[in-house]
Every structure is written in C-alpha cells, then in structure tokens.
Short mmCIF file of C-alpha atoms and ligand atoms in Angstrom, two decimals:
data_model
loop_
_atom_site.label_atom_id
_atom_site.label_comp_id
_atom_site.label_asym_id
_atom_site.label_seq_id
_atom_site.Cartn_x
_atom_site.Cartn_y
_atom_site.Cartn_z
CA MET A 875 31.66 44.11 6.49
CA LYS A 876 32.99 41.02 4.74
CA GLU A 877 34.27 41.89 1.27
CA LYS A 878 32.82 40.03 -1.65
CA PRO A 879 35.38 38.07 -3.72
CA MET A 880 36.38 39.57 -7.08
CA ALA A 881 34.01 38.44 -9.80
CA ARG A 882 35.65 36.29 -12.45
CA ASP A 883 35.34 37.47 -16.04
CA ILE A 884 32.13 36.12 -17.57
CA THR A 885 34.04 33.95 -20.06
CA GLU A 886 35.81 32.17 -17.20
CA ARG A 887 32.76 31.61 -15.01
CA THR A 888 31.33 28.20 -14.20
CA THR A 889 27.55 28.14 -13.84
CA LEU A 890 25.70 25.47 -11.91
CA VAL A 891 22.32 24.97 -13.57
CA ILE A 892 20.04 23.29 -11.03
CA GLY A 893 17.42 21.24 -12.83
CA GLY A 894 19.78 21.34 -15.81
CA THR A 895 17.99 18.49 -17.56
CA GLY A 896 14.51 19.96 -16.94
CA LYS A 897 12.29 22.21 -19.01
CA THR A 898 14.08 25.52 -18.47
CA GLY A 899 17.39 24.24 -17.05
CA ARG A 900 18.21 22.17 -20.13
CA ARG A 901 17.69 25.20 -22.32
CA VAL A 902 19.77 27.45 -20.05
CA ALA A 903 22.62 24.91 -20.02
CA GLU A 904 22.51 24.62 -23.84
CA ARG A 905 22.62 28.39 -24.30
CA LEU A 906 25.52 28.87 -21.90
CA ALA A 907 27.46 26.03 -23.55
CA THR A 908 26.84 27.59 -26.99
CA ARG A 909 28.39 30.80 -25.64
CA GLY A 910 31.45 28.80 -24.61
CA ARG A 911 30.72 29.02 -20.88
CA ALA A 912 31.58 26.24 -18.43
CA VAL A 913 28.32 24.64 -17.26
CA ARG A 914 27.62 22.08 -14.58
CA VAL A 915 24.27 20.32 -14.60
CA GLY A 916 22.81 20.23 -11.09
CA SER A 917 20.50 17.25 -10.97
CA ARG A 918 20.47 13.74 -9.59
CA SER A 919 21.88 12.54 -12.92
CA GLY A 920 24.63 15.21 -13.06
CA ALA A 921 28.31 14.56 -12.33
CA PRO A 922 28.69 15.16 -9.46
CA GLY A 923 25.03 14.57 -8.67
CA PHE A 924 22.94 17.25 -6.99
CA ASP A 925 19.89 16.23 -4.99
CA TRP A 926 17.64 18.67 -3.10
CA GLU A 927 16.86 15.78 -0.75
CA ASP A 928 20.54 15.14 0.13
CA ARG A 929 22.47 18.17 1.42
CA GLY A 930 25.70 16.17 1.24
CA THR A 931 25.56 16.58 -2.56
CA TRP A 932 25.28 20.39 -2.48
CA GLY A 933 28.90 21.26 -1.57
CA PRO A 934 30.55 19.11 -4.27
CA ALA A 935 28.12 20.47 -6.88
CA LEU A 936 29.10 24.04 -5.89
CA ASP A 937 32.88 23.46 -6.05
CA GLY A 938 34.50 26.07 -8.32
CA VAL A 939 31.13 27.58 -9.26
CA ASP A 940 30.64 31.33 -9.81
CA ALA A 941 26.94 31.54 -10.67
CA VAL A 942 23.86 29.39 -10.03
CA TYR A 943 20.57 29.16 -11.90
CA VAL A 944 18.23 27.89 -9.19
CA THR A 945 15.13 25.88 -10.05
CA TYR A 946 13.44 23.98 -7.25
CA TYR A 947 11.89 20.56 -7.74
CA PRO A 948 9.09 19.56 -7.69
CA ASP A 949 7.57 22.97 -6.94
CA LEU A 950 8.31 26.18 -5.05
CA LEU A 951 5.05 25.75 -3.12
CA MET A 952 6.35 22.64 -1.35
CA PRO A 953 6.55 23.55 2.36
CA GLU A 954 10.25 22.76 2.65
CA ALA A 955 11.27 24.84 -0.41
CA PRO A 956 12.02 28.24 1.24
CA GLU A 957 14.31 26.74 3.88
CA ARG A 958 16.15 24.57 1.35
CA ILE A 959 16.57 27.37 -1.18
CA GLY A 960 17.85 29.68 1.57
CA ALA A 961 20.30 27.05 2.81
CA LEU A 962 21.55 26.30 -0.69
CA ALA A 963 22.00 29.99 -1.51
CA THR A 964 23.81 30.64 1.78
CA LEU A 965 26.15 27.71 1.17
CA ALA A 966 26.76 28.91 -2.38
CA VAL A 967 27.65 32.45 -1.27
CA SER A 968 29.92 31.11 1.50
CA ARG A 969 31.78 29.18 -1.19
CA GLY A 970 32.35 32.23 -3.38
CA VAL A 971 29.32 32.17 -5.67
CA ARG A 972 28.31 35.73 -6.64
CA ARG A 973 25.38 35.43 -9.04
CA LEU A 974 22.14 33.72 -8.12
CA VAL A 975 19.17 33.64 -10.51
CA LEU A 976 15.99 32.07 -9.18
CA LEU A 977 13.13 30.78 -11.31
CA SER A 978 9.98 31.69 -9.40
CA GLY A 979 6.23 31.82 -9.99
CA ARG A 980 3.67 34.66 -10.10
CA GLY A 981 1.24 35.59 -7.37
CA GLU A 982 2.24 32.63 -5.21
CA PRO A 983 2.85 33.44 -1.53
CA GLY A 984 4.92 30.24 -1.13
CA ALA A 985 7.15 31.24 -4.04
CA GLU A 986 7.62 34.70 -2.51
CA ARG A 987 8.97 33.02 0.64
CA CYS A 988 11.51 31.20 -1.56
CA GLU A 989 12.51 34.51 -3.17
CA GLU A 990 13.06 36.15 0.22
CA ALA A 991 15.14 33.19 1.41
CA LEU A 992 17.39 33.40 -1.64
CA LYS A 993 17.79 37.19 -1.36
CA ALA A 994 18.78 36.88 2.30
CA ALA A 995 21.86 34.83 1.39
CA GLY A 996 23.76 37.98 0.36
CA GLY A 997 24.60 37.11 -3.25
CA ASP A 998 23.93 39.22 -6.34
CA TRP A 999 20.42 37.97 -7.09
CA THR A 1000 17.87 38.25 -9.85
CA ILE A 1001 14.39 36.76 -9.60
CA LEU A 1002 12.42 35.61 -12.66
CA CYS A 1003 8.73 35.16 -11.83
CA ALA A 1004 7.40 33.19 -14.76
CA SER A 1005 3.85 32.48 -15.90
CA TRP A 1006 2.80 28.88 -16.70
CA PHE A 1007 5.08 27.24 -19.23
CA MET A 1008 3.81 26.41 -22.73
CA GLN A 1009 5.94 23.28 -22.45
CA ASN A 1010 3.61 21.93 -19.71
CA PHE A 1011 1.48 20.94 -22.72
CA SER A 1012 4.28 19.22 -24.66
CA GLU A 1013 6.96 18.04 -22.23
CA SER A 1014 5.13 17.57 -18.97
CA VAL A 1015 1.92 16.56 -17.23
CA LEU A 1016 -0.47 17.68 -19.99
CA ALA A 1017 1.31 15.92 -22.88
CA GLU A 1018 -0.22 12.51 -22.22
CA PRO A 1019 -3.81 13.73 -21.82
CA ILE A 1020 -3.48 15.63 -25.10
CA LEU A 1021 -2.30 12.44 -26.81
CA ALA A 1022 -5.24 10.59 -25.23
CA GLY A 1023 -7.67 13.22 -26.58
CA GLU A 1024 -8.95 14.68 -23.29
CA VAL A 1025 -7.53 17.21 -20.84
CA ALA A 1026 -9.52 17.24 -17.58
CA LEU A 1027 -8.61 20.04 -15.16
CA PRO A 1028 -10.32 21.99 -12.35
CA VAL A 1029 -9.95 25.22 -14.33
CA GLY A 1030 -12.66 27.38 -15.80
CA SER A 1031 -12.23 30.29 -18.15
CA VAL A 1032 -9.47 32.14 -16.28
CA PRO A 1033 -6.85 33.09 -18.87
CA GLU A 1034 -3.10 32.72 -18.38
CA PRO A 1035 -0.27 34.32 -20.41
CA PHE A 1036 1.61 31.04 -21.08
CA ILE A 1037 5.34 31.56 -21.64
CA ASP A 1038 7.76 29.59 -23.81
CA ALA A 1039 10.55 27.85 -21.86
CA ASP A 1040 12.93 29.03 -24.61
CA ASP A 1041 12.07 32.61 -23.65
CA ILE A 1042 12.63 31.86 -19.96
CA ALA A 1043 16.03 30.40 -20.83
CA ASP A 1044 17.00 33.50 -22.84
CA ALA A 1045 15.87 35.67 -19.92
CA ALA A 1046 17.84 33.55 -17.46
CA VAL A 1047 21.02 33.80 -19.53
CA ALA A 1048 20.59 37.58 -19.75
CA ALA A 1049 20.09 37.72 -15.98
CA LEU A 1050 23.14 35.51 -15.33
CA GLU A 1051 25.44 37.47 -17.62
CA ASP A 1052 24.41 41.11 -17.35
CA ASP A 1053 25.05 42.79 -14.01
CA ARG A 1054 22.39 45.42 -14.75
CA HIS A 1055 19.86 42.80 -13.65
CA VAL A 1056 21.36 42.40 -10.16
CA GLY A 1057 18.76 43.09 -7.46
CA ALA A 1058 15.83 43.04 -9.89
CA THR A 1059 12.65 40.96 -9.91
CA TYR A 1060 11.06 40.43 -13.32
CA GLU A 1061 7.60 39.13 -13.92
CA ILE A 1062 7.95 37.40 -17.28
CA THR A 1063 4.95 36.26 -19.34
CA GLY A 1064 4.02 35.24 -22.82
CA PRO A 1065 2.44 37.82 -25.15
CA ARG A 1066 -1.18 36.59 -25.12
CA LEU A 1067 -3.80 35.50 -22.61
CA LEU A 1068 -5.34 32.10 -23.31
CA THR A 1069 -7.61 29.86 -21.29
CA PHE A 1070 -6.58 26.21 -20.99
CA ALA A 1071 -9.42 25.42 -23.40
CA ASP A 1072 -8.04 27.99 -25.91
CA ALA A 1073 -4.58 26.45 -25.63
CA VAL A 1074 -5.82 22.89 -26.08
CA ALA A 1075 -7.94 24.00 -29.06
CA GLU A 1076 -4.88 25.55 -30.75
CA ILE A 1077 -2.93 22.34 -30.28
CA ALA A 1078 -5.85 20.21 -31.51
CA GLY A 1079 -6.23 22.45 -34.58
CA ALA A 1080 -2.54 22.12 -35.44
CA LEU A 1081 -2.69 18.35 -35.01
CA GLY A 1082 -5.95 18.01 -36.94
CA ARG A 1083 -7.29 15.84 -34.11
CA GLU A 1084 -10.05 16.23 -31.58
CA VAL A 1085 -8.77 17.03 -28.09
CA ARG A 1086 -11.43 17.88 -25.52
CA CYS A 1087 -10.83 20.20 -22.57
CA VAL A 1088 -13.13 19.26 -19.69
CA GLU A 1089 -13.65 21.17 -16.45
CA ILE A 1090 -13.74 18.84 -13.43
CA THR A 1091 -14.23 19.59 -9.75
CA PRO A 1092 -11.25 20.06 -7.45
CA GLU A 1093 -12.41 16.90 -5.62
CA ALA A 1094 -12.34 14.83 -8.83
CA PHE A 1095 -8.90 16.27 -9.68
CA ALA A 1096 -7.62 15.38 -6.21
CA ALA A 1097 -8.97 11.86 -6.58
CA GLU A 1098 -7.15 11.48 -9.92
CA LEU A 1099 -3.89 12.66 -8.40
CA SER A 1100 -4.30 10.18 -5.53
CA ALA A 1101 -5.02 7.39 -7.96
CA ALA A 1102 -1.82 8.32 -9.83
CA GLY A 1103 0.09 7.78 -6.56
CA LEU A 1104 1.03 11.41 -5.85
CA PRO A 1105 2.04 12.06 -2.25
CA ASP A 1106 -0.37 14.19 -0.17
CA THR A 1107 1.85 17.29 -0.06
CA LEU A 1108 2.40 17.44 -3.81
CA ARG A 1109 -1.29 16.80 -4.40
CA ALA A 1110 -2.11 19.77 -2.16
CA VAL A 1111 0.38 21.95 -4.06
CA LEU A 1112 -1.12 21.05 -7.45
CA LEU A 1113 -4.61 21.74 -6.14
CA GLU A 1114 -3.45 25.12 -4.83
CA LEU A 1115 -1.90 25.95 -8.22
CA PHE A 1116 -4.97 25.01 -10.25
CA THR A 1117 -7.69 26.27 -7.93
CA GLU A 1118 -6.37 29.09 -5.68
CA ILE A 1119 -3.58 30.67 -7.73
CA LEU A 1120 -5.47 30.41 -11.02
CA ASP A 1121 -8.17 32.77 -9.82
CA GLY A 1122 -7.52 35.62 -12.23
CA ARG A 1123 -4.81 37.36 -10.19
CA ASN A 1124 -2.23 36.60 -12.92
CA ALA A 1125 -4.45 37.28 -15.91
CA TYR A 1126 -2.32 39.99 -17.53
CA VAL A 1127 0.76 40.19 -19.72
CA THR A 1128 3.98 42.09 -19.05
CA ASP A 1129 6.80 43.38 -21.28
CA ALA A 1130 9.56 42.22 -18.91
CA LEU A 1131 10.69 39.47 -21.26
CA SER A 1132 11.52 41.94 -24.00
CA ARG A 1133 13.29 44.17 -21.50
CA LEU A 1134 15.55 41.22 -20.60
CA THR A 1135 16.07 39.73 -24.06
CA GLY A 1136 15.56 42.68 -26.40
CA ARG A 1137 12.85 40.90 -28.40
CA PRO A 1138 9.16 40.08 -27.96
CA ALA A 1139 7.98 36.93 -26.24
CA ARG A 1140 7.07 33.98 -28.48
CA ASP A 1141 3.40 33.42 -29.17
CA PHE A 1142 1.58 30.21 -28.28
CA SER A 1143 0.90 29.51 -31.97
CA THR A 1144 4.65 29.63 -32.72
CA PHE A 1145 5.29 27.24 -29.85
CA VAL A 1146 2.62 24.84 -31.17
CA ARG A 1147 3.95 24.99 -34.74
CA ASP A 1148 7.52 24.28 -33.61
CA ALA A 1149 6.48 21.56 -31.13
CA VAL A 1150 4.48 19.75 -33.82
CA ALA A 1151 7.44 20.01 -36.22
CA ALA A 1152 9.71 18.57 -33.50
CA GLY A 1153 7.39 15.56 -33.03
CA ALA A 1154 5.44 16.52 -29.91
CA TRP A 1155 2.11 14.73 -29.38
CA ARG A 1156 3.06 11.97 -31.83
CA ALA A 1157 1.47 8.69 -30.78
N1 LIG B 2181 5.86 24.51 -14.87
C1 LIG B 2181 5.43 25.77 -14.77
O1 LIG B 2181 4.51 26.20 -15.47
C2 LIG B 2181 6.11 26.69 -13.79
C3 LIG B 2181 5.81 28.06 -13.79
C4 LIG B 2181 6.49 28.92 -12.90
C5 LIG B 2181 7.44 28.39 -12.04
N2 LIG B 2181 7.69 27.04 -12.05
C6 LIG B 2181 8.71 26.50 -11.14
O2 LIG B 2181 9.71 25.93 -11.93
C7 LIG B 2181 10.38 24.89 -11.19
C8 LIG B 2181 10.64 23.73 -12.11
O3 LIG B 2181 9.43 23.12 -12.46
P1 LIG B 2181 9.29 22.20 -13.74
O4 LIG B 2181 7.97 21.55 -13.62
O5 LIG B 2181 9.61 22.96 -14.98
O6 LIG B 2181 10.39 21.10 -13.53
P2 LIG B 2181 11.66 20.74 -14.41
O7 LIG B 2181 12.67 21.85 -14.38
O8 LIG B 2181 11.28 20.21 -15.73
O9 LIG B 2181 12.18 19.58 -13.43
C9 LIG B 2181 12.97 18.53 -13.76
C10 LIG B 2181 14.42 18.77 -13.31
O10 LIG B 2181 14.54 18.64 -11.90
C11 LIG B 2181 15.56 17.66 -11.63
N3 LIG B 2181 15.24 17.02 -10.36
C12 LIG B 2181 14.21 16.18 -10.07
N4 LIG B 2181 14.27 15.80 -8.77
C13 LIG B 2181 15.35 16.42 -8.24
C14 LIG B 2181 15.96 16.43 -6.95
N5 LIG B 2181 15.45 15.72 -5.92
N6 LIG B 2181 17.07 17.16 -6.76
C15 LIG B 2181 17.61 17.88 -7.78
N7 LIG B 2181 17.09 17.92 -9.02
C16 LIG B 2181 15.97 17.19 -9.24
C17 LIG B 2181 15.51 16.74 -12.85
O11 LIG B 2181 16.73 16.06 -13.06
P3 LIG B 2181 17.06 14.60 -12.44
O12 LIG B 2181 15.85 13.76 -12.69
O13 LIG B 2181 18.29 14.19 -13.14
O14 LIG B 2181 17.31 14.84 -10.98
C18 LIG B 2181 15.33 17.77 -13.96
O15 LIG B 2181 16.55 18.40 -14.29
C19 LIG B 2181 9.48 24.60 -9.97
O16 LIG B 2181 10.11 25.12 -8.84
C20 LIG B 2181 8.20 25.36 -10.25
O17 LIG B 2181 7.62 25.83 -9.06
C21 LIG B 2181 7.07 26.20 -12.91
#
C-alpha cells in the first residue's frame, strides 16, 4: 500500500478554498486567514485562477496545497459534478493533499454521487451536508425578489431548517483543522423549521415593508428561468431542488452543527437582524 505523506503541522498548512469568494467559501477563507493560516482562493478570479470548466487550471491551483475545501459551482446536482469532483479530489491526493472537506446537500441523490466520488480519491475526507442557506435570501437569487416586494416560487408549506453560511464556515474550519472529523459525514442544519413564506415574513417584518410570498406552478417557474436565460440543465436542477427535493424529506433539524462548533446554530431572526444592520435589502 502506498504510504500517505506526513501531514504538515496545521499552522504550516495551505488550504485551497474552492469557491473562496462565494457564500460559504469567502467566510471559510476569512476564518482561516484570521487564524494565521495560508489560504488560496480557488475561483476564476483567484491567483492562480481555478475553473471547474478548465482542468488545466486545477494543477497550478493545487501546487503546495495541504487541504481543500470543495464547493462545486453552480450546483452538485449538475450531471457532470460527480465526475469532476472525483477527478479533482484524485488529482489533489496525487499531489500530496491530505484533507478534503466537501460542502454537500441533504437528501439529494446527485449530491450523494459527488460525496462518493470524493471519498473514493483516498484522502482524509469530511462531508458537510447542509440545509438551504439563509444567505440565499440576502446574497443570492432571492435577494432581488425581496427588494422588489414579491417572491414567487413553486414551494408550498414544506418547512426547511435554513442554516447560516457563517455557521457552515465555522463547521468547515472545524472539519479542516480537527482530525477527529476525518471519515465523518455531518448533516448540518439551522435550529428552526420555517416555510419560505415564514422566512419572507420575518424579513418583511424586520424591514417594515410588504414582501409577498406567492406559490407558482413548476411550469411557471420553469418559464421564468427560461426567460432569465438559464441553460436547460441548470433550469432542470433548480426545478428538481424546488419541487422534488423540497418534498418534506429534509423537514427536521439536527444538532450536528453544535457537535462541530461547540455552540448552537444561529437562528433565522439573528441572521435577519444582522443582515439588515449590514445593509441587505437596501434599495
Ligand atoms: N445555496 C444553498 O442553499 C446550498 C445548500 C446546500 C448545498 N449547496 C451547494 O453549495 C455549492 C455552492 O453553492 P452557492 O450557491 O452557495 O454558490 P457560491 O459558493 O456562492 O458560488 C460562487 C463561487 O463559485 C465561484 N465560481 C463560479 N463559477 C466557477 C467556476 N466555473 N469554477 C470555479 N469557481 C467558480 C465564484 O467565484 P468566481 O466568480 O471568481 O469564479 C464564487 O467563489 C453548490 O455546489 C450547491 O450545490 C448550496
């Protein structure tokens, strides 16, 4: 059996944070830097650049790297994701990377294929299966509709335990730095189940504005995505996420976040209060 290289002391490790300017990656990179760790941002705007679409960028991004926080873009349910994640992880391990932490989803067969592909590479892995991010409302696709006063989605009253991206980042740093998490899969959630309508109502209440949450048909949602110019594959993935995956299978909370970070998960109301204070949803 091939021997694994000696792990470098944590303080000397370089971590490649893929998606390091994105919702969780940016927060992971900030936390590692605050701890004095060497961090390389793995994104098209990083130096060197890292692009999932261009395998020629993967090797240079992995040069001298000991650990990788893997986030796939745009979504783990894209058909090519398992093969690409497996190839990236295999290349990383062949270049001496030991620790691999993958950000995954919950109850998503496509995401499970990505997890298996990463595990098969032979590194010391940890999988974080996260619920829907609270920051989808403030830093992503739902921010603009909230500003416009109407969120129209093909979702009914199925509740989701939204999780704060700051909590995911704390969990990821714990996973990257503590070897007790090697070989473990954690299902991390926020502390409270909310429907999309509940979440939008909390934001509207904090803003003192009316924001409607309207249930539309999957067909109408698909038509909106087409009109916005989304490619067919991504449109199909978003439809799967909102209609098939959000069927109640993930409507429960876990305590995995506190087991990783030693503190409870942040509540949606805390997220809303802090996002408003930071200027989210300002016209
Ligand atoms: N959002 C959720 O609620 C949720 C829940 C569970 C799991 N997930 C999973 O989390 C992952 C991240 O999703 P997200 O929506 O939060 O995205 P995100 O991390 O905010 O994505 C943006 C990041 O991806 C980078 N990026 C974009 N295109 C890239 C490319 N071709 N190659 C390399 N990097 C690229 C961007 O940097 P540049 O523009 O500089 O390249 C940026 O750093 C997905 O795999 C998703 O399945 C999401």
